[in-house]
Amino acid sequence: MKNRIRECRKAAGMSQAELGNIVGLSRQAISLYEINLRMPTFEMWECLASALHVSPAYLVGWSDEKGQ
């Protein structure tokens, strides 16, 4: 499953480390999420979406609507 974490992070002008700091994860964890070697929990999808100002459904790739 292709997620939009990297796309949204770059659009927000954040590094992996900056996003990780916001949601309480390491840069390495964000990297693993972006390349689909690890999957966030449901709660983490919500945290990531909030930090990136998009809906969880958009971030996961289930919707084309960015709104929260």
mmCIF file of C-alpha atoms in Angstrom:
data_model
loop_
_atom_site.group_PDB
_atom_site.id
_atom_site.type_symbol
_atom_site.label_atom_id
_atom_site.label_comp_id
_atom_site.label_asym_id
_atom_site.label_seq_id
_atom_site.Cartn_x
_atom_site.Cartn_y
_atom_site.Cartn_z
ATOM 1 C CA MET A 1 0.000 0.000 0.000
ATOM 2 C CA LYS A 2 1.396 3.385 -0.989
ATOM 3 C CA ASN A 3 1.064 6.038 1.683
ATOM 4 C CA ARG A 4 1.537 9.777 1.342
ATOM 5 C CA ILE A 5 3.707 10.466 4.365
ATOM 6 C CA ARG A 6 6.769 11.543 2.374
ATOM 7 C CA GLU A 7 4.724 13.620 -0.081
ATOM 8 C CA CYS A 8 2.897 15.458 2.714
ATOM 9 C CA ARG A 9 6.027 15.887 4.826
ATOM 10 C CA LYS A 10 7.913 17.460 1.920
ATOM 11 C CA ALA A 11 4.926 19.680 1.056
ATOM 12 C CA ALA A 12 4.963 20.888 4.675
ATOM 13 C CA GLY A 13 8.688 21.663 4.387
ATOM 14 C CA MET A 14 9.653 19.250 7.169
ATOM 15 C CA SER A 15 12.563 16.880 7.517
ATOM 16 C CA GLN A 16 12.025 13.346 8.778
ATOM 17 C CA ALA A 17 13.618 14.379 12.071
ATOM 18 C CA GLU A 18 11.292 17.378 12.447
ATOM 19 C CA LEU A 19 8.192 15.264 11.828
ATOM 20 C CA GLY A 20 9.516 12.626 14.197
ATOM 21 C CA ASN A 21 10.021 15.226 16.928
ATOM 22 C CA ILE A 22 6.448 16.459 16.533
ATOM 23 C CA VAL A 23 4.912 12.984 16.835
ATOM 24 C CA GLY A 24 7.441 11.515 19.279
ATOM 25 C CA LEU A 25 9.286 9.163 16.926
ATOM 26 C CA SER A 26 12.825 8.869 15.610
ATOM 27 C CA ARG A 27 13.877 9.951 12.136
ATOM 28 C CA GLN A 28 14.499 6.278 11.403
ATOM 29 C CA ALA A 29 10.916 5.337 12.288
ATOM 30 C CA ILE A 30 9.556 8.009 9.938
ATOM 31 C CA SER A 31 11.866 6.702 7.205
ATOM 32 C CA LEU A 32 10.592 3.138 7.693
ATOM 33 C CA TYR A 33 6.990 4.365 7.493
ATOM 34 C CA GLU A 34 7.724 6.277 4.291
ATOM 35 C CA ILE A 35 9.197 3.249 2.527
ATOM 36 C CA ASN A 36 6.526 0.857 3.848
ATOM 37 C CA LEU A 37 8.871 -1.327 5.871
ATOM 38 C CA ARG A 38 6.823 -0.513 8.958
ATOM 39 C CA MET A 39 3.190 0.470 9.385
ATOM 40 C CA PRO A 40 2.022 3.095 11.872
ATOM 41 C CA THR A 41 -0.652 2.182 14.389
ATOM 42 C CA PHE A 42 -4.087 3.713 13.903
ATOM 43 C CA GLU A 43 -3.283 6.236 16.616
ATOM 44 C CA MET A 44 0.012 7.144 14.930
ATOM 45 C CA TRP A 45 -1.761 7.662 11.568
ATOM 46 C CA GLU A 46 -3.917 10.221 13.388
ATOM 47 C CA CYS A 47 -0.865 11.930 14.936
ATOM 48 C CA LEU A 48 0.972 12.045 11.611
ATOM 49 C CA ALA A 49 -2.085 13.399 9.799
ATOM 50 C CA SER A 50 -2.577 16.090 12.428
ATOM 51 C CA ALA A 51 1.086 17.128 12.244
ATOM 52 C CA LEU A 52 0.877 17.286 8.443
ATOM 53 C CA HIS A 53 -2.529 19.048 8.378
ATOM 54 C CA VAL A 54 -4.285 16.390 6.299
ATOM 55 C CA SER A 55 -6.904 13.754 7.044
ATOM 56 C CA PRO A 56 -5.769 10.284 8.105
ATOM 57 C CA ALA A 57 -7.669 8.830 5.123
ATOM 58 C CA TYR A 58 -5.717 11.070 2.734
ATOM 59 C CA LEU A 59 -2.407 10.187 4.356
ATOM 60 C CA VAL A 60 -3.110 6.455 4.134
ATOM 61 C CA GLY A 61 -4.173 6.821 0.500
ATOM 62 C CA TRP A 62 -7.835 5.910 0.956
ATOM 63 C CA SER A 63 -9.109 9.345 -0.071
ATOM 64 C CA ASP A 64 -8.104 12.152 -2.385
ATOM 65 C CA GLU A 65 -9.599 14.749 0.004
ATOM 66 C CA LYS A 66 -6.809 16.432 1.990
ATOM 67 C CA GLY A 67 -9.055 18.146 4.529
ATOM 68 C CA GLN A 68 -8.959 17.138 8.152
#
